[in-house]
Each structure stands twice: as C-alpha cells, then as structure tokens.
mmCIF file of C-alpha atoms in Angstrom:
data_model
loop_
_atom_site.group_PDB
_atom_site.id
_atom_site.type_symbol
_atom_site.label_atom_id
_atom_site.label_comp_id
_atom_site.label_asym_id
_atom_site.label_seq_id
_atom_site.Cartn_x
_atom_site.Cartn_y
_atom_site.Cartn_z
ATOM 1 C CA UNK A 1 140.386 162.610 161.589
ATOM 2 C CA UNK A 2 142.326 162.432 158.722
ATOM 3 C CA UNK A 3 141.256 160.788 155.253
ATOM 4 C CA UNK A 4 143.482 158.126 153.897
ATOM 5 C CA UNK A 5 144.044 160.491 150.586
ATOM 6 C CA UNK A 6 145.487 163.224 153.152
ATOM 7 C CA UNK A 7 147.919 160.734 155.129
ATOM 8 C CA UNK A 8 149.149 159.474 151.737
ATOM 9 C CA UNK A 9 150.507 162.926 150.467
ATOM 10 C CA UNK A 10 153.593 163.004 151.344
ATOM 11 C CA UNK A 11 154.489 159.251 150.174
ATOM 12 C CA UNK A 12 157.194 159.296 147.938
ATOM 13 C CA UNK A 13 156.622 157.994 144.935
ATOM 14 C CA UNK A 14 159.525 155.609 145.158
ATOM 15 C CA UNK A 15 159.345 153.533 147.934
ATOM 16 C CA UNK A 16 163.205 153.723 148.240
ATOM 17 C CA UNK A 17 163.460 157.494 148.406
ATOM 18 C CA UNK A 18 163.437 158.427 152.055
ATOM 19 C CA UNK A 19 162.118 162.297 151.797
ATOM 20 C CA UNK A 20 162.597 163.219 155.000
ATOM 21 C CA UNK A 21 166.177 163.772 153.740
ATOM 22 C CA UNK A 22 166.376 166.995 152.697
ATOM 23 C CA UNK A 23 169.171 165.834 149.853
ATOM 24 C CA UNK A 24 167.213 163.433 148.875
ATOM 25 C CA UNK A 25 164.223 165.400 148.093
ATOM 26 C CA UNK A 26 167.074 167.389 146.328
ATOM 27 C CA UNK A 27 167.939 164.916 144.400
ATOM 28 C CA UNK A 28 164.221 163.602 143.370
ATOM 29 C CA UNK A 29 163.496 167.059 141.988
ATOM 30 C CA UNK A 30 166.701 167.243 139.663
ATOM 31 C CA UNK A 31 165.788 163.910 138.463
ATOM 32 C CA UNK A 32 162.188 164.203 137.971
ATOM 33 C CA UNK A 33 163.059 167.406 135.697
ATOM 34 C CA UNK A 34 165.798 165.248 133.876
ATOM 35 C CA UNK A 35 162.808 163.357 132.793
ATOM 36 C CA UNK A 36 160.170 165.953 132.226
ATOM 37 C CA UNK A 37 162.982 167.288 130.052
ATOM 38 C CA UNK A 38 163.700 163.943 127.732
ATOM 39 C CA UNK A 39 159.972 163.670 128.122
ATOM 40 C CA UNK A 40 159.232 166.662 126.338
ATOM 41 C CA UNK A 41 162.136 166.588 124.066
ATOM 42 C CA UNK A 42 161.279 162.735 122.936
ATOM 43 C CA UNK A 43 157.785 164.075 122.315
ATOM 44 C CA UNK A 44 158.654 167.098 119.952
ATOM 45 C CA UNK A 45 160.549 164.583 117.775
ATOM 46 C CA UNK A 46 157.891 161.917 117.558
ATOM 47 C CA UNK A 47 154.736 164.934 116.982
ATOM 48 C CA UNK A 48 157.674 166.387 114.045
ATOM 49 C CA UNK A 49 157.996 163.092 112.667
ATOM 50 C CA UNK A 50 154.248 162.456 112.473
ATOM 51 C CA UNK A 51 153.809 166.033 111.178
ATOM 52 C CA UNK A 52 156.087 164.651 108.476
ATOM 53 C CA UNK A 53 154.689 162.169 107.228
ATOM 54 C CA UNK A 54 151.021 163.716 107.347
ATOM 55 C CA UNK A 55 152.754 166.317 105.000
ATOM 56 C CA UNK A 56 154.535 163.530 102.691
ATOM 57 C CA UNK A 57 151.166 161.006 102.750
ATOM 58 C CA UNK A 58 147.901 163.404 103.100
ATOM 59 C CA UNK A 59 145.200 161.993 104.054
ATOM 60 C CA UNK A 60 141.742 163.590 102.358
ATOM 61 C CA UNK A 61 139.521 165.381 104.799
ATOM 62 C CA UNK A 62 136.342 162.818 105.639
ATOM 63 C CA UNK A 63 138.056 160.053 104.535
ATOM 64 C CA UNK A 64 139.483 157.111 105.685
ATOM 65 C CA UNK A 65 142.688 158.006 108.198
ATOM 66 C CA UNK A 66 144.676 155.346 106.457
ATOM 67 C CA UNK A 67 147.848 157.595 107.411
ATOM 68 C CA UNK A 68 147.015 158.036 110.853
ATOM 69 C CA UNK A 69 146.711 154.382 111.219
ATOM 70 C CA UNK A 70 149.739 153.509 109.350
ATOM 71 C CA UNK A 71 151.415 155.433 112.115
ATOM 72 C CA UNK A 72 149.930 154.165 115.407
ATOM 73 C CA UNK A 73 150.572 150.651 113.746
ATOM 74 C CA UNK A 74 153.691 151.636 112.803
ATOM 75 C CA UNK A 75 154.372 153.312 116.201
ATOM 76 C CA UNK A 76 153.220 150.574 118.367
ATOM 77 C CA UNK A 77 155.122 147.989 116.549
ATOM 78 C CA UNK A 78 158.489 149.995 117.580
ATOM 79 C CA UNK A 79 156.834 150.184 121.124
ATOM 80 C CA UNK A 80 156.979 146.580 121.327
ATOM 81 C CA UNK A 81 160.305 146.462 119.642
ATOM 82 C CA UNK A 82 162.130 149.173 121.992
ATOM 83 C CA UNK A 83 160.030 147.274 124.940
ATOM 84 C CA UNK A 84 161.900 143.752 124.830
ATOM 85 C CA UNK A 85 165.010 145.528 124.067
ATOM 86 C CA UNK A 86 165.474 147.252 127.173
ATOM 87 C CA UNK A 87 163.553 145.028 129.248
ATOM 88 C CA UNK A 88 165.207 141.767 128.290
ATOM 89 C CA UNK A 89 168.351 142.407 126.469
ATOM 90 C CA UNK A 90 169.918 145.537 127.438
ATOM 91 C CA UNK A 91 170.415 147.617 130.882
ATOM 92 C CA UNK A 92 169.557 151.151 129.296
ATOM 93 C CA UNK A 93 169.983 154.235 131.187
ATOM 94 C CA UNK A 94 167.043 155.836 133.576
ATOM 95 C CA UNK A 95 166.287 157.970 131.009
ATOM 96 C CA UNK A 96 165.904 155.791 127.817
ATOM 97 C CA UNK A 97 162.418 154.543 128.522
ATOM 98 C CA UNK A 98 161.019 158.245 129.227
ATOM 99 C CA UNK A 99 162.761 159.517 126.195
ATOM 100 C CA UNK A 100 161.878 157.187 123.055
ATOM 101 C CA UNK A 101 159.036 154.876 124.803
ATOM 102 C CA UNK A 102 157.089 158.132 126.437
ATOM 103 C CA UNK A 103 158.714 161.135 124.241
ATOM 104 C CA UNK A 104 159.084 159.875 120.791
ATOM 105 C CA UNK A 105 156.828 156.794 120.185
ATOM 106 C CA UNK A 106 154.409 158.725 122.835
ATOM 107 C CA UNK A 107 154.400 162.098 120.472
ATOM 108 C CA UNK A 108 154.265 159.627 117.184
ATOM 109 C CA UNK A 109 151.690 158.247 117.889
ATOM 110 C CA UNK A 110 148.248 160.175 117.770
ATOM 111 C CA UNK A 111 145.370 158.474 118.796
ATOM 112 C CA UNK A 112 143.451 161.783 119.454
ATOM 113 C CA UNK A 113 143.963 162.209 115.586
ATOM 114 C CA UNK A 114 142.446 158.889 115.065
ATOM 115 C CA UNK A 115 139.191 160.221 117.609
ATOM 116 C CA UNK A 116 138.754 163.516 115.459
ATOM 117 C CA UNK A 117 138.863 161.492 112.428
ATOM 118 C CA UNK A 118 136.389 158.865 112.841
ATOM 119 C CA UNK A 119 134.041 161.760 114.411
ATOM 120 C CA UNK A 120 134.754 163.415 111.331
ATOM 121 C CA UNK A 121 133.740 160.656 109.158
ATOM 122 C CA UNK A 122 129.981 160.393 111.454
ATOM 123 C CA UNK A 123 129.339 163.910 110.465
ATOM 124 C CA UNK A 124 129.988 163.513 106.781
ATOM 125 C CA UNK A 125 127.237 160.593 107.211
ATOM 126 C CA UNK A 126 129.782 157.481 106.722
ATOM 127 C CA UNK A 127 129.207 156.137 110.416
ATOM 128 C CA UNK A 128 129.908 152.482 109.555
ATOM 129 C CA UNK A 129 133.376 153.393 107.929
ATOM 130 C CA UNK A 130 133.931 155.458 111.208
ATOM 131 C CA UNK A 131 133.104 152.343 113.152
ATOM 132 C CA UNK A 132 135.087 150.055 111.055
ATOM 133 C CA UNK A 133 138.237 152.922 111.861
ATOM 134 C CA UNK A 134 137.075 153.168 115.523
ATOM 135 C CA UNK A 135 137.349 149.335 116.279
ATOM 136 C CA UNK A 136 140.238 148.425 112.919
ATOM 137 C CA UNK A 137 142.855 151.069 114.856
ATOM 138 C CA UNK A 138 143.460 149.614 118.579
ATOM 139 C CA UNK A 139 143.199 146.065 117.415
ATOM 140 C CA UNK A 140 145.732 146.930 114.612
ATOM 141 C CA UNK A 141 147.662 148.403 117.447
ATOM 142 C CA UNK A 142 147.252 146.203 119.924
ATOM 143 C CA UNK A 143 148.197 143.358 117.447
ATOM 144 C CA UNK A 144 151.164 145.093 116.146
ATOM 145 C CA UNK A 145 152.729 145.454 119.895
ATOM 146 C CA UNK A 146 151.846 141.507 120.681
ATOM 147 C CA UNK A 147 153.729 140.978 117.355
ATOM 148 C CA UNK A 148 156.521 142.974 117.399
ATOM 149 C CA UNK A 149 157.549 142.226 121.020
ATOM 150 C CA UNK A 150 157.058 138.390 120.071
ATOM 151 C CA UNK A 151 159.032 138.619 117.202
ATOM 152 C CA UNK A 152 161.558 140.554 118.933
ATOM 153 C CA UNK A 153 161.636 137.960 122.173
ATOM 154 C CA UNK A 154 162.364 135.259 119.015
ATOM 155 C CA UNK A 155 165.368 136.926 117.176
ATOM 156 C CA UNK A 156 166.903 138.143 120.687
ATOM 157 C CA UNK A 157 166.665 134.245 122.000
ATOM 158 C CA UNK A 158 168.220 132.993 118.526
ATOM 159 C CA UNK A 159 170.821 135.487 118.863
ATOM 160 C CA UNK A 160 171.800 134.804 122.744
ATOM 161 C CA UNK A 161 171.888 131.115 121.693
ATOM 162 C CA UNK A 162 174.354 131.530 118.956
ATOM 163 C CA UNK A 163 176.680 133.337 120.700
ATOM 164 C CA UNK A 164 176.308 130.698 123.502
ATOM 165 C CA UNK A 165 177.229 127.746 120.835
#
C-alpha cells in the first residue's frame, strides 16, 4: 500500500497544469527556470546593495547591529510597499513578484546577519542588549510591513478617488 506522501508526487504544483501533457511539463520547466533565474538575479542585487551599505555605515564588531536593522526595517517597509502595489493596484508580470519581492528585498534583507549578531553580542557578555536586538528586530519589521502596506492601501485609495472625481 502506498503512503499518501508517495501518491502525492507527481501533483503538480499548479492545480491548473495538467502534466500528463508532455508540452505542458515542457512548458512548467522553462518557466520554473525563468524564475529561478529572476530569483537569483533579484537576490545578487539586494545581497550587493546590503553589502553596500555595510561598507558605507559599519557597524563595530560586538556592538549593537543598528545597520543591520536599519536594513530589514528598511527592507520590509518596501516589502509592504511593492506588496499593495502589485496586489491591489497594478497587474505586474509573472515574474515581478519573484524578482524584487523574493530576489531583491529577499537578498536585502539579512536576518541571518541579525542571528550572528545578537549571538555575537552573548559571547562578548552583553546578553540583555542581545535580547533587546533579538526581540527590537522582527517587531521593527513586522511593524514596518503593517505600516507601509497601510500607508500604501491609503495614498493608492486617495489617488483612485481623485481620478474618479
């Protein structure tokens, strides 16, 4: 008998994609590499930009990461941003999402930076400021993507309303 895990391998991963076709099985691979591509591309930007600014704003080693969360703040804010955009105001191509959402915000972003940091700062005996950095990051982040997208929703509904007028 056959485990549910075995039955379920060859489930696309699109419901709509009918594999049995071999063109469309064809056509899943080209497209899956179109976005493994923009992917990867979308994340070398975002990792150079980050690079960037660790280089223009060093941060001292065992201290605060005030850099590193400048730029997951920073980076989850546009998140929310390019979130509402092309989820409420604009139809963007297939491979917009995976590019700058996944690739460049995705690569911008570090939050294994933020990890090595904070156990950085336990080992140079500051474990309270590492737990003030541990719990201060994802609620910075999560608060800057509530914002962001919310603020975002607001200006795109003012705008749609005076064009309507």
């Amino acid at each position: 008998m056959k485990s549910p895990e075995s039955e379920r391998v060859d489930e696309p991963a699109d419901s709509d994609v009918d594999l049995s076709v071999p063109a469309r099985r064809a056509v899943r691979a080209h497209g899956q590499f179109a976005v493994v591509a923009v992917v990867a591309l979308g994340g070398a930007l975002g990792a150079t930009a980050r690079y960037g600014a660790s280089l223009w704003w060093p941060s001292p080693p065992g201290g605060f990461g005030w850099v590193t969360l400048g730029i997951n703040v920073a980076g989850c804010a546009a998140i929310g941003v390019f979130m509402v955009l092309i989820s409420d105001v604009w139809t963007a191509h297939r491979l917009v999402r995976p590019l700058v959402g996944t690739g460049v915000l995705g690569g911008f972003t570090t939050f294994s930076t933020y990890a090595v940091e904070a156990q950085q700062l336990v080992q140079t005996g500051q474990a309270g400021l590492s737990l003030a950095y541990l719990a201060t990051t994802p609620l910075a982040a999560l608060a800057a993507v509530w914002a962001a997208a919310t603020a975002t929703r607001a200006v795109t509904r003012r705008a749609r309303r005076g064009r309507q007028a």
